[in-house]
Short mmCIF file of C-alpha atoms and ligand atoms in Angstrom, two decimals:
data_model
loop_
_atom_site.label_atom_id
_atom_site.label_comp_id
_atom_site.label_asym_id
_atom_site.label_seq_id
_atom_site.Cartn_x
_atom_site.Cartn_y
_atom_site.Cartn_z
CA MET A 505 -6.06 -0.89 12.81
CA LEU A 506 -6.08 2.63 14.29
CA ASP A 507 -5.55 5.07 11.43
CA ARG A 508 -3.21 7.98 11.80
CA ARG A 509 -5.92 10.67 11.70
CA ARG A 510 -8.01 9.10 14.45
CA PHE A 511 -4.87 8.61 16.53
CA TRP A 512 -3.98 12.31 16.31
CA GLN A 513 -7.56 13.49 16.91
CA GLY A 514 -7.81 11.33 20.01
CA GLY A 515 -4.45 12.58 21.21
CA LEU A 516 -5.42 16.23 20.71
CA ALA A 517 -8.74 15.79 22.50
CA ALA A 518 -7.01 14.17 25.48
CA ALA A 519 -4.35 16.89 25.51
CA SER A 520 -6.93 19.68 25.45
CA VAL A 521 -8.87 18.14 28.35
CA LEU A 522 -5.67 17.87 30.36
CA CYS A 523 -4.70 21.45 29.53
CA LEU A 524 -8.07 23.11 30.21
CA PRO A 525 -7.57 23.86 33.89
CA ARG A 526 -4.16 25.35 33.14
CA LEU A 527 -5.62 27.68 30.54
CA GLY A 528 -7.72 29.27 33.25
CA PHE A 529 -11.22 27.91 32.59
CA ALA A 530 -12.07 27.98 36.29
CA ALA A 531 -15.05 25.91 37.40
CA PRO A 532 -17.86 28.11 38.74
CA ILE A 533 -17.94 28.44 42.53
CA SER A 534 -21.27 28.63 44.35
CA PRO A 535 -20.96 30.17 47.82
CA GLY A 536 -22.90 28.28 50.46
CA SER A 537 -23.60 28.25 54.19
CA LYS A 538 -19.95 27.64 55.15
CA ASP A 539 -18.60 30.53 53.12
CA VAL A 540 -18.03 34.15 54.11
CA LEU A 541 -17.36 37.27 52.05
CA LEU A 542 -14.68 39.25 53.90
CA VAL A 543 -14.76 42.85 52.68
CA ILE A 544 -11.53 44.56 53.64
CA ASP A 545 -11.29 48.29 54.47
CA VAL A 546 -13.66 49.87 51.95
CA GLN A 547 -13.32 53.17 53.80
CA ASN A 548 -13.17 56.78 52.71
CA CYS A 549 -9.43 56.92 53.57
CA PHE A 550 -8.63 54.39 50.82
CA LEU A 551 -11.01 55.85 48.22
CA PRO A 552 -10.41 58.85 45.92
CA GLY A 553 -10.17 61.98 48.09
CA GLY A 554 -9.08 59.96 51.14
CA THR A 555 -5.84 60.29 53.10
CA LEU A 556 -4.33 57.07 51.63
CA ALA A 557 -6.30 56.83 48.39
CA VAL A 558 -5.77 53.64 46.38
CA ALA A 559 -5.71 54.28 42.62
CA ASP A 560 -9.07 53.27 41.14
CA GLY A 561 -10.13 52.11 44.61
CA ASP A 562 -13.78 53.00 44.05
CA ALA A 563 -13.92 50.45 41.19
CA VAL A 564 -14.25 47.68 43.81
CA ILE A 565 -17.59 48.96 45.08
CA PRO A 566 -19.90 47.94 42.17
CA VAL A 567 -18.17 44.52 41.99
CA ILE A 568 -18.64 43.91 45.73
CA LYS A 569 -22.28 45.02 45.53
CA ARG A 570 -22.88 42.61 42.62
CA ILE A 571 -21.42 39.55 44.40
CA ALA A 572 -22.67 40.30 47.93
CA PRO A 573 -26.15 38.76 47.31
CA LEU A 574 -24.45 35.40 46.57
CA PHE A 575 -23.20 35.20 50.18
CA GLN A 576 -25.15 34.21 53.27
CA ASN A 577 -22.36 35.58 55.46
CA ILE A 578 -20.56 38.90 55.14
CA VAL A 579 -17.92 40.36 57.46
CA LEU A 580 -16.43 43.84 57.02
CA THR A 581 -13.14 45.18 58.33
CA GLN A 582 -12.29 48.78 59.18
CA ASP A 583 -8.73 50.12 59.59
CA TRP A 584 -9.03 52.08 62.85
CA HIS A 585 -5.91 53.90 64.01
CA THR A 586 -5.29 56.06 67.06
CA PRO A 587 -4.09 59.61 66.38
CA GLY A 588 -0.27 59.49 66.21
CA HIS A 589 -0.30 55.77 65.40
CA ALA A 590 3.08 54.02 65.06
CA SER A 591 2.38 53.26 61.35
CA PHE A 592 2.18 56.98 60.52
CA ALA A 593 5.33 58.63 59.11
CA SER A 594 4.37 61.74 61.11
CA SER A 595 5.04 59.77 64.32
CA HIS A 596 8.70 59.25 63.32
CA PRO A 597 10.55 62.59 63.13
CA GLY A 598 12.24 63.05 59.76
CA ALA A 599 10.62 59.98 58.15
CA ALA A 600 8.80 60.31 54.83
CA PRO A 601 5.61 58.41 53.95
CA PHE A 602 6.15 55.18 51.98
CA THR A 603 9.57 54.55 53.52
CA VAL A 604 10.22 51.53 55.76
CA THR A 605 11.33 51.58 59.39
CA HIS A 606 11.99 48.85 61.91
CA LEU A 607 9.63 48.46 64.88
CA ALA A 608 9.66 45.93 67.73
CA TYR A 609 7.74 43.36 65.63
CA GLY A 610 9.63 43.86 62.35
CA ASP A 611 9.63 46.07 59.26
CA GLN A 612 6.88 48.65 59.02
CA VAL A 613 5.98 50.75 55.99
CA LEU A 614 5.31 54.30 57.16
CA TRP A 615 2.06 55.71 55.84
CA PRO A 616 0.48 59.13 55.64
CA ASP A 617 -1.86 59.68 58.60
CA HIS A 618 -5.00 57.73 57.66
CA CYS A 619 -8.17 56.13 59.05
CA VAL A 620 -8.05 57.91 62.41
CA GLN A 621 -10.70 56.62 64.81
CA GLY A 622 -13.99 58.50 64.65
CA THR A 623 -13.13 60.67 61.64
CA ALA A 624 -15.17 60.85 58.42
CA ASP A 625 -12.02 59.61 56.64
CA ALA A 626 -12.17 56.34 58.63
CA ALA A 627 -15.87 55.72 57.96
CA LEU A 628 -16.90 52.82 55.75
CA SER A 629 -17.98 54.09 52.34
CA ASP A 630 -21.65 55.09 52.21
CA HIS A 631 -21.73 53.62 48.71
CA LEU A 632 -20.91 50.12 49.93
CA ASP A 633 -24.38 49.67 51.38
CA LEU A 634 -24.10 46.18 52.90
CA PRO A 635 -26.60 46.28 55.78
CA LYS A 636 -26.69 42.50 56.04
CA ALA A 637 -23.00 42.27 57.11
CA GLU A 638 -23.02 40.57 60.51
CA LEU A 639 -19.70 41.80 61.88
CA ILE A 640 -17.56 44.91 61.46
CA LEU A 641 -14.09 44.09 62.73
CA ARG A 642 -11.83 47.03 63.51
CA THR A 643 -8.07 46.59 63.21
CA GLY A 644 -4.91 48.61 63.88
CA TYR A 645 -6.37 50.25 67.00
CA ARG A 646 -3.34 49.58 69.24
CA GLN A 647 -1.12 52.65 69.28
CA SER A 648 2.19 50.86 68.72
CA VAL A 649 1.14 47.89 66.54
CA ASP A 650 -0.17 47.84 62.96
CA SER A 651 -2.49 45.12 61.71
CA TYR A 652 -2.77 44.55 57.96
CA SER A 653 -4.23 41.12 58.63
CA ALA A 654 -7.81 40.78 59.83
CA PHE A 655 -6.67 37.65 61.75
CA LEU A 656 -3.35 38.52 63.42
CA GLU A 657 -1.90 41.87 64.37
CA ALA A 658 1.71 42.61 63.34
CA ASP A 659 2.95 41.18 66.67
CA HIS A 660 0.93 37.99 66.03
CA ILE A 661 -1.74 38.72 68.66
CA SER A 662 -5.08 37.31 67.46
CA THR A 663 -7.93 39.68 66.56
CA GLY A 664 -10.39 36.89 67.41
CA LEU A 665 -11.65 36.59 63.82
CA ALA A 666 -10.48 32.99 63.33
CA ALA A 667 -12.33 31.86 66.46
CA TYR A 668 -15.42 33.80 65.39
CA LEU A 669 -15.49 32.13 61.97
CA GLN A 670 -14.76 28.68 63.47
CA GLN A 671 -17.51 29.01 66.07
CA ARG A 672 -19.94 29.85 63.29
CA GLY A 673 -18.84 26.89 61.13
CA LEU A 674 -17.43 29.10 58.38
CA LYS A 675 -14.63 27.42 56.42
CA ARG A 676 -14.03 29.27 53.17
CA VAL A 677 -13.14 32.97 53.11
CA PHE A 678 -13.67 35.05 49.93
CA LEU A 679 -11.76 38.32 50.08
CA ALA A 680 -12.48 41.65 48.40
CA GLY A 681 -11.57 45.27 49.10
CA LEU A 682 -8.51 47.44 49.73
CA ALA A 683 -5.66 47.18 49.45
CA THR A 684 -4.75 44.00 47.55
CA ASP A 685 -1.07 44.16 48.52
CA PHE A 686 -1.52 44.92 52.23
CA CYS A 687 -4.68 44.15 54.17
CA VAL A 688 -6.22 41.83 51.56
CA ALA A 689 -3.04 39.79 50.99
CA TRP A 690 -2.06 39.52 54.66
CA SER A 691 -5.59 38.49 55.61
CA ALA A 692 -5.77 35.88 52.84
CA ILE A 693 -2.37 34.38 53.77
CA ASP A 694 -3.22 34.25 57.48
CA ALA A 695 -6.60 32.69 56.66
CA THR A 696 -4.86 29.79 54.89
CA LYS A 697 -2.30 29.44 57.71
CA LEU A 698 -5.16 29.22 60.21
CA GLY A 699 -6.87 26.42 58.29
CA PHE A 700 -9.41 28.25 56.15
CA LYS A 701 -9.55 28.03 52.37
CA ALA A 702 -8.97 31.53 51.01
CA PHE A 703 -10.03 32.98 47.65
CA VAL A 704 -9.07 36.50 46.57
CA ILE A 705 -11.52 37.97 44.05
CA GLU A 706 -9.04 39.97 42.03
CA ASP A 707 -11.40 42.36 40.23
CA ALA A 708 -13.02 43.17 43.61
CA CYS A 709 -9.65 44.46 44.94
CA ARG A 710 -7.20 47.24 44.09
CA GLY A 711 -3.59 47.66 45.28
CA ILE A 712 -1.38 50.48 46.57
CA ASP A 713 1.73 49.10 44.81
CA THR A 714 4.64 50.73 46.61
CA ASN A 715 8.16 49.39 45.85
CA GLY A 716 6.86 46.33 43.99
CA SER A 717 4.43 45.37 46.77
CA LEU A 718 1.64 44.28 44.44
CA ALA A 719 3.61 41.69 42.46
CA LYS A 720 5.20 40.44 45.69
CA ALA A 721 1.79 40.09 47.35
CA TRP A 722 0.40 37.98 44.48
CA ALA A 723 3.52 35.78 44.57
CA ASP A 724 3.30 35.38 48.36
CA MET A 725 -0.41 34.54 48.12
CA ALA A 726 0.19 31.92 45.41
CA LYS A 727 2.96 30.35 47.51
CA ALA A 728 0.67 30.21 50.55
CA GLY A 729 -2.04 28.41 48.54
CA VAL A 730 -4.46 31.33 48.25
CA GLN A 731 -6.76 30.89 45.23
CA ARG A 732 -6.98 33.82 42.82
CA ILE A 733 -10.41 34.08 41.22
CA LYS A 734 -12.57 36.63 39.39
CA SER A 735 -16.05 37.78 40.36
CA ASP A 736 -17.41 36.05 37.24
CA ASP A 737 -16.30 32.69 38.66
CA LEU A 738 -18.97 33.05 41.37
CA ARG A 739 -22.49 31.71 40.71
CA VAL A 740 -25.74 31.32 42.59
CA ALA A 741 -26.02 27.78 43.97
CA GLY A 742 -28.31 25.29 42.19
C1 LIG B 1794 -3.88 49.29 54.58
C2 LIG B 1794 -1.89 50.40 54.49
C3 LIG B 1794 -2.09 50.91 55.75
C4 LIG B 1794 -4.86 48.40 53.89
C5 LIG B 1794 -4.10 49.78 55.84
O1 LIG B 1794 -6.06 48.44 54.22
O2 LIG B 1794 -4.44 47.66 52.98
N1 LIG B 1794 -2.77 49.59 53.92
N2 LIG B 1794 -3.21 50.59 56.41
ZN1 LIG B 1795 -3.62 51.51 58.25
#
C-alpha cells in the first residue's frame, strides 16, 4: 500500500516539474545558422548626450558585445531621418516633443529632432564595434513617414528586410538595442506577424517610456507571441 509520505513526496515532485517552466527557468538557447541578431538603432542620438537620449541607453552596449560572438548572422538598423522629418515636433508649428499628432497613416508621437542623415548624432556608436554585421538597414528616411519597425514603415510599406532574411534562410530573430518600447517592440511584433520567431533580449534593450509606452510595449509583444529572454539564456551551441 502507498504510504501517505511517499504519496505526498511524489505529488510534490510532479507539481514542481510541472511548475518549473512557469517559474522562469528558461531552457538555454543556442543560436545557430538560421538565427540572426538584429541590433536596433544603437546610435549616438539614443545614447547619453544624444538628441533623443534613452536613459541608461549605453548599458546595452557591453551586453550586445558579449552575445554577438554567439551569432553567425548580425544585422544592424540605423534610424535615418531627413531634416524636417514629419516625426519631429519642430515640423508641426506649436507642437511640443512627446505629444501625439495624427498623420495620414495614424497616430504619431512627435519627437525632438534626432538622427538626421549624415550627422554625427545619427552615426552608429563607435563603441558597438560589430564589424562582422552583414547588413546595416536604414529606416525612417522618407520625409513624411516614420518607421519604428525594421520590417514595415508606418504606412505598411516593406523595408525589404523580411525578404532579405527569407532569402538567406534566416528564421529566428533575436532583438537588442534601442528603444525597447518603439523600434525594438515594433520590429519584434512585425517579425512574428511575418512568420519569424522573435526573441527580445530584455537586458540588451532600454526603453524611452513616454506615457506608459514601455509597459504597453511588453504587453503588446507578449500578446503577439514575442518571447522575452535574458542574455544569460543564450549559450554557445554544443
Ligand atoms: C526610435 C523614437 C523615434 C527608436 C526612433 O529607435 O526606438 N524611437 N525614432
Ligand atoms: Zn526616429
